Amino acid sequence: MSTITSVSTDSTNLPASVPWLETNGVNWPIFATRFEIAVVAKDKWGHFTGATSRPSYDIHPITEDQATEIHQWDKDEAVSRFLLSQRVHDGTLYLVRHATTVTEQWVEIVKYYTEKGAYAQTSLRQSFL
């Protein structure tokens, strides 16, 4: 008898396969990979990369459809922020608290943990010399 594994389609929760990002960044590569896979599956990755920008219109007042589109983007942005907050520790959230979009938060997190990983690798190499 085979076992069927169900995958949650809930857009506001990450699967258990996405690990917490360790504060020392030791698991950054696997975290970033699994996080991206999960967020792409939830159709929110564009909020992290900046590919999905907030709609803006030059004509005022905006139409009801345009208002709905803006509201949906704002909702998706909030869900994206929530997804990120589920797998990073408080200190990491504190580092990016001033960012106004999840894109800005993600860029800062990527930079911080990429640099931290490079520093750790250099330090490790020097300890073997």
Coordinates of N, CA and C in Angstrom, one line a residue:
M1 N 0.8 -1.2 0.0 CA 0.0 0.0 0.0 C 0.9 1.2 0.0
S2 N 0.6 2.2 -0.9 CA 1.4 3.4 -1.0 C 0.9 4.5 -0.1
T3 N 1.7 5.4 0.3 CA 1.4 6.5 1.1 C 1.3 7.7 0.3
I4 N 0.3 8.5 0.4 CA 0.1 9.8 -0.3 C 0.5 10.9 0.6
T5 N 1.4 11.7 0.2 CA 1.7 12.9 1.0 C 1.0 14.1 0.4
S6 N 0.3 14.8 1.3 CA -0.4 16.0 0.8 C 0.4 17.2 1.0
V7 N 0.4 18.1 0.1 CA 1.1 19.4 0.2 C 0.1 20.5 0.5
S8 N 0.4 21.2 1.5 CA -0.6 22.3 1.8 C -0.6 23.4 0.7
T9 N -1.8 23.8 0.4 CA -1.9 24.8 -0.6 C -2.2 26.2 0.1
D10 N -2.2 26.2 1.4 CA -2.4 27.4 2.2 C -1.3 28.4 1.8
S11 N -1.7 29.5 1.3 CA -0.7 30.5 0.8 C 0.0 31.3 1.9
T12 N -0.4 31.0 3.2 CA 0.2 31.8 4.2 C 1.2 31.0 5.1
N13 N 1.4 29.7 4.8 CA 2.3 28.9 5.6 C 3.3 28.2 4.8
L14 N 4.5 28.1 5.3 CA 5.6 27.4 4.6 C 5.6 26.0 5.0
P15 N 6.0 25.1 4.1 CA 6.1 23.7 4.5 C 7.3 23.5 5.5
A16 N 7.2 22.4 6.2 CA 8.3 22.0 7.2 C 9.6 21.8 6.5
S17 N 9.7 21.6 5.2 CA 10.9 21.4 4.5 C 11.8 22.7 4.4
V18 N 11.2 23.8 4.7 CA 11.9 25.1 4.7 C 12.4 25.3 6.1
P19 N 13.8 25.2 6.3 CA 14.3 25.3 7.6 C 14.3 26.8 8.1
W20 N 14.5 26.9 9.4 CA 14.7 28.2 10.0 C 16.1 28.7 9.5
L21 N 16.3 29.9 9.2 CA 17.6 30.5 8.8 C 18.3 30.7 10.1
E22 N 19.4 29.9 10.3 CA 20.2 30.0 11.5 C 20.9 31.4 11.6
T23 N 20.9 32.0 12.8 CA 21.5 33.3 12.9 C 22.9 33.5 12.5
N24 N 23.7 32.4 12.6 CA 25.1 32.5 12.1 C 25.2 32.2 10.6
G25 N 24.1 31.9 10.0 CA 24.1 31.8 8.5 C 24.6 30.5 8.0
V26 N 24.9 29.5 8.9 CA 25.5 28.3 8.4 C 24.7 27.5 7.4
N27 N 23.4 27.7 7.5 CA 22.5 27.0 6.6 C 21.9 27.9 5.5
W28 N 22.5 29.0 5.3 CA 22.0 30.0 4.3 C 21.8 29.4 2.9
P29 N 22.7 28.7 2.3 CA 22.5 28.2 0.9 C 21.2 27.3 0.8
I30 N 21.1 26.3 1.8 CA 19.9 25.5 1.7 C 18.6 26.2 2.1
F31 N 18.7 27.1 3.0 CA 17.6 27.9 3.4 C 17.1 28.7 2.2
A32 N 18.0 29.4 1.5 CA 17.6 30.3 0.4 C 17.0 29.4 -0.7
T33 N 17.6 28.3 -1.0 CA 17.1 27.4 -2.0 C 15.7 26.9 -1.7
R34 N 15.5 26.4 -0.5 CA 14.2 25.8 -0.2 C 13.1 26.9 0.0
F35 N 13.5 28.1 0.5 CA 12.6 29.2 0.7 C 12.1 29.7 -0.7
E36 N 13.0 29.8 -1.6 CA 12.6 30.2 -3.0 C 11.7 29.2 -3.6
I37 N 12.0 28.0 -3.5 CA 11.1 26.9 -4.1 C 9.7 27.0 -3.5
A38 N 9.6 27.2 -2.2 CA 8.3 27.3 -1.5 C 7.5 28.5 -1.9
V39 N 8.2 29.7 -2.0 CA 7.6 30.9 -2.3 C 7.2 31.0 -3.7
V40 N 8.0 30.4 -4.6 CA 7.6 30.3 -6.0 C 6.3 29.5 -6.2
A41 N 6.2 28.4 -5.4 CA 5.0 27.6 -5.5 C 3.8 28.3 -5.0
K42 N 4.0 29.3 -4.1 CA 2.9 30.1 -3.6 C 2.6 31.3 -4.5
D43 N 3.4 31.4 -5.6 CA 3.2 32.5 -6.5 C 3.5 33.9 -5.9
K44 N 4.5 34.0 -5.0 CA 4.8 35.3 -4.4 C 6.2 35.7 -4.6
W45 N 7.0 34.9 -5.3 CA 8.4 35.2 -5.5 C 8.7 36.6 -6.1
G46 N 7.8 37.0 -7.0 CA 7.9 38.3 -7.6 C 8.0 39.5 -6.6
H47 N 7.4 39.3 -5.5 CA 7.5 40.3 -4.4 C 8.9 40.3 -3.8
F48 N 9.5 39.2 -3.8 CA 10.9 39.2 -3.2 C 11.9 39.7 -4.2
T49 N 11.7 39.4 -5.5 CA 12.7 39.9 -6.5 C 12.4 41.3 -7.1
G50 N 11.2 41.8 -6.8 CA 10.9 43.1 -7.3 C 10.2 43.0 -8.7
A51 N 10.0 41.8 -9.2 CA 9.4 41.7 -10.5 C 7.9 42.0 -10.5
T52 N 7.3 41.9 -9.3 CA 5.9 42.2 -9.1 C 5.8 43.5 -8.3
S53 N 5.7 44.6 -9.0 CA 5.7 45.9 -8.4 C 4.3 46.4 -8.1
R54 N 4.1 47.3 -7.2 CA 2.8 47.8 -6.8 C 2.2 48.6 -8.0
P55 N 1.0 48.3 -8.4 CA 0.4 49.0 -9.5 C 0.3 50.5 -9.1
S56 N 0.5 51.4 -10.1 CA 0.3 52.8 -9.9 C -0.3 53.3 -11.2
Y57 N -1.2 54.3 -11.0 CA -1.9 54.9 -12.1 C -1.8 56.4 -12.1
D58 N -1.7 56.9 -13.4 CA -1.5 58.4 -13.5 C -2.9 59.1 -13.5
I59 N -3.9 58.3 -13.8 CA -5.3 58.9 -13.8 C -6.0 58.8 -12.5
H60 N -6.5 59.9 -12.0 CA -7.2 59.9 -10.7 C -8.6 60.5 -10.9
P61 N -9.6 60.0 -10.4 CA -9.6 58.9 -9.4 C -9.4 57.6 -10.2
I62 N -8.9 56.6 -9.5 CA -8.7 55.3 -10.1 C -10.0 54.5 -10.2
T63 N -10.1 53.6 -11.1 CA -11.3 52.8 -11.3 C -11.4 51.8 -10.1
E64 N -12.6 51.2 -10.0 CA -12.8 50.1 -9.0 C -11.9 48.9 -9.3
D65 N -11.7 48.6 -10.6 CA -10.8 47.5 -10.9 C -9.4 47.8 -10.5
Q66 N -9.0 49.0 -10.8 CA -7.6 49.4 -10.4 C -7.4 49.4 -8.9
A67 N -8.4 49.8 -8.1 CA -8.4 49.8 -6.7 C -8.3 48.3 -6.2
T68 N -9.0 47.4 -6.8 CA -9.0 46.0 -6.5 C -7.6 45.4 -6.8
E69 N -7.0 45.8 -7.9 CA -5.7 45.4 -8.2 C -4.6 45.8 -7.2
I70 N -4.7 47.1 -6.8 CA -3.8 47.6 -5.7 C -4.0 46.9 -4.4
H71 N -5.3 46.7 -4.1 CA -5.6 46.0 -2.8 C -5.0 44.5 -2.8
Q72 N -5.1 43.9 -4.0 CA -4.6 42.5 -4.1 C -3.1 42.5 -4.0
W73 N -2.4 43.5 -4.6 CA -1.0 43.6 -4.5 C -0.6 43.8 -3.0
D74 N -1.3 44.7 -2.3 CA -1.0 45.0 -0.9 C -1.2 43.7 -0.1
K75 N -2.2 43.0 -0.4 CA -2.5 41.7 0.4 C -1.3 40.7 0.1
D76 N -1.0 40.5 -1.2 CA 0.1 39.6 -1.5 C 1.5 40.0 -0.9
E77 N 1.7 41.3 -0.8 CA 2.9 41.9 -0.2 C 2.9 41.5 1.3
A78 N 1.8 41.7 2.0 CA 1.6 41.3 3.4 C 1.9 39.8 3.6
V79 N 1.3 39.0 2.7 CA 1.5 37.5 2.8 C 3.0 37.2 2.6
S80 N 3.7 37.9 1.7 CA 5.1 37.7 1.4 C 5.9 38.0 2.6
R81 N 5.6 39.2 3.3 CA 6.3 39.5 4.5 C 6.1 38.5 5.6
F82 N 4.9 38.0 5.7 CA 4.6 37.0 6.7 C 5.4 35.7 6.4
L83 N 5.4 35.3 5.2 CA 6.2 34.1 4.8 C 7.6 34.2 5.2
L84 N 8.2 35.4 5.0 CA 9.6 35.6 5.4 C 9.8 35.6 6.9
S85 N 8.8 36.2 7.6 CA 8.9 36.2 9.1 C 8.8 34.9 9.7
Q86 N 8.3 33.9 9.0 CA 8.1 32.5 9.6 C 9.4 31.8 9.7
R87 N 10.4 32.1 9.0 CA 11.7 31.3 9.0 C 12.9 32.1 9.3
V88 N 12.8 33.3 9.7 CA 14.0 34.1 10.2 C 13.8 34.5 11.6
H89 N 14.9 34.5 12.4 CA 14.8 34.9 13.8 C 14.6 36.4 14.0
D90 N 14.2 36.7 15.2 CA 13.8 38.1 15.5 C 15.0 39.1 15.2
G91 N 16.2 38.7 15.5 CA 17.3 39.6 15.2 C 17.4 39.9 13.7
T92 N 17.1 38.9 12.9 CA 17.2 39.2 11.4 C 16.1 40.1 11.0
L93 N 14.9 39.9 11.5 CA 13.8 40.8 11.2 C 14.1 42.2 11.7
Y94 N 14.7 42.3 12.8 CA 15.1 43.6 13.4 C 16.1 44.3 12.4
L95 N 17.0 43.6 11.8 CA 17.9 44.2 10.9 C 17.3 44.8 9.7
V96 N 16.1 44.3 9.3 CA 15.5 44.8 8.0 C 14.1 45.5 8.3
R97 N 13.9 45.9 9.6 CA 12.7 46.5 10.0 C 12.4 47.8 9.2
H98 N 13.4 48.5 8.8 CA 13.2 49.8 8.2 C 12.8 49.7 6.7
A99 N 13.0 48.5 6.1 CA 12.7 48.3 4.7 C 11.2 48.5 4.4
T100 N 10.8 49.1 3.4 CA 9.4 49.4 3.1 C 8.7 48.3 2.3
T101 N 9.5 47.5 1.6 CA 8.9 46.4 0.9 C 9.6 45.1 1.2
V102 N 9.0 44.0 0.9 CA 9.7 42.7 1.1 C 10.9 42.5 0.2
T103 N 10.8 43.2 -1.0 CA 12.0 43.1 -1.9 C 13.2 43.7 -1.2
E104 N 13.0 44.9 -0.6 CA 14.1 45.5 0.1 C 14.6 44.7 1.3
Q105 N 13.7 44.1 2.0 CA 14.0 43.2 3.1 C 14.9 42.0 2.6
W106 N 14.4 41.4 1.5 CA 15.1 40.2 0.9 C 16.5 40.6 0.4
V107 N 16.6 41.7 -0.2 CA 17.9 42.1 -0.7 C 18.9 42.3 0.4
E108 N 18.5 42.9 1.5 CA 19.3 43.1 2.7 C 19.7 41.8 3.3
I109 N 18.7 40.8 3.4 CA 19.0 39.5 4.0 C 20.0 38.8 3.2
V110 N 19.8 38.8 1.8 CA 20.7 38.1 0.9 C 22.1 38.6 1.1
K111 N 22.2 40.0 1.1 CA 23.6 40.6 1.2 C 24.2 40.2 2.5
Y112 N 23.5 40.3 3.6 CA 24.0 40.1 4.9 C 24.5 38.6 5.1
Y113 N 23.7 37.7 4.7 CA 24.1 36.3 4.9 C 25.0 35.8 3.8
T114 N 25.1 36.4 2.6 CA 26.1 36.0 1.6 C 27.5 36.5 2.1
E115 N 27.5 37.7 2.7 CA 28.8 38.3 3.2 C 29.2 37.5 4.4
K116 N 28.2 37.1 5.3 CA 28.6 36.4 6.5 C 29.1 35.0 6.1
G117 N 28.6 34.4 5.1 CA 29.1 33.1 4.6 C 30.4 33.2 4.0
A118 N 30.7 34.2 3.2 CA 32.0 34.4 2.6 C 33.1 34.7 3.7
Y119 N 32.7 35.4 4.7 CA 33.6 35.7 5.9 C 33.9 34.4 6.6
A120 N 32.9 33.6 6.8 CA 33.1 32.3 7.5 C 34.0 31.4 6.8
Q121 N 33.8 31.4 5.4 CA 34.7 30.5 4.6 C 36.1 31.0 4.6
T122 N 36.3 32.3 4.6 CA 37.7 32.8 4.7 C 38.3 32.5 6.0
S123 N 37.6 32.6 7.1 CA 38.0 32.4 8.4 C 38.4 30.9 8.5
L124 N 37.6 30.0 8.0 CA 37.8 28.6 8.1 C 39.1 28.2 7.3
R125 N 39.3 28.8 6.1 CA 40.5 28.5 5.3 C 41.7 28.9 6.1
Q126 N 41.7 30.1 6.7 CA 42.8 30.6 7.4 C 43.1 29.7 8.6
S127 N 42.1 29.1 9.3 CA 42.4 28.3 10.4 C 43.1 27.0 10.0
F128 N 43.0 26.6 8.7 CA 43.6 25.4 8.3 C 45.1 25.6 7.8
L129 N 45.4 26.9 7.6 CA 46.7 27.2 7.1 C 47.8 27.2 8.2

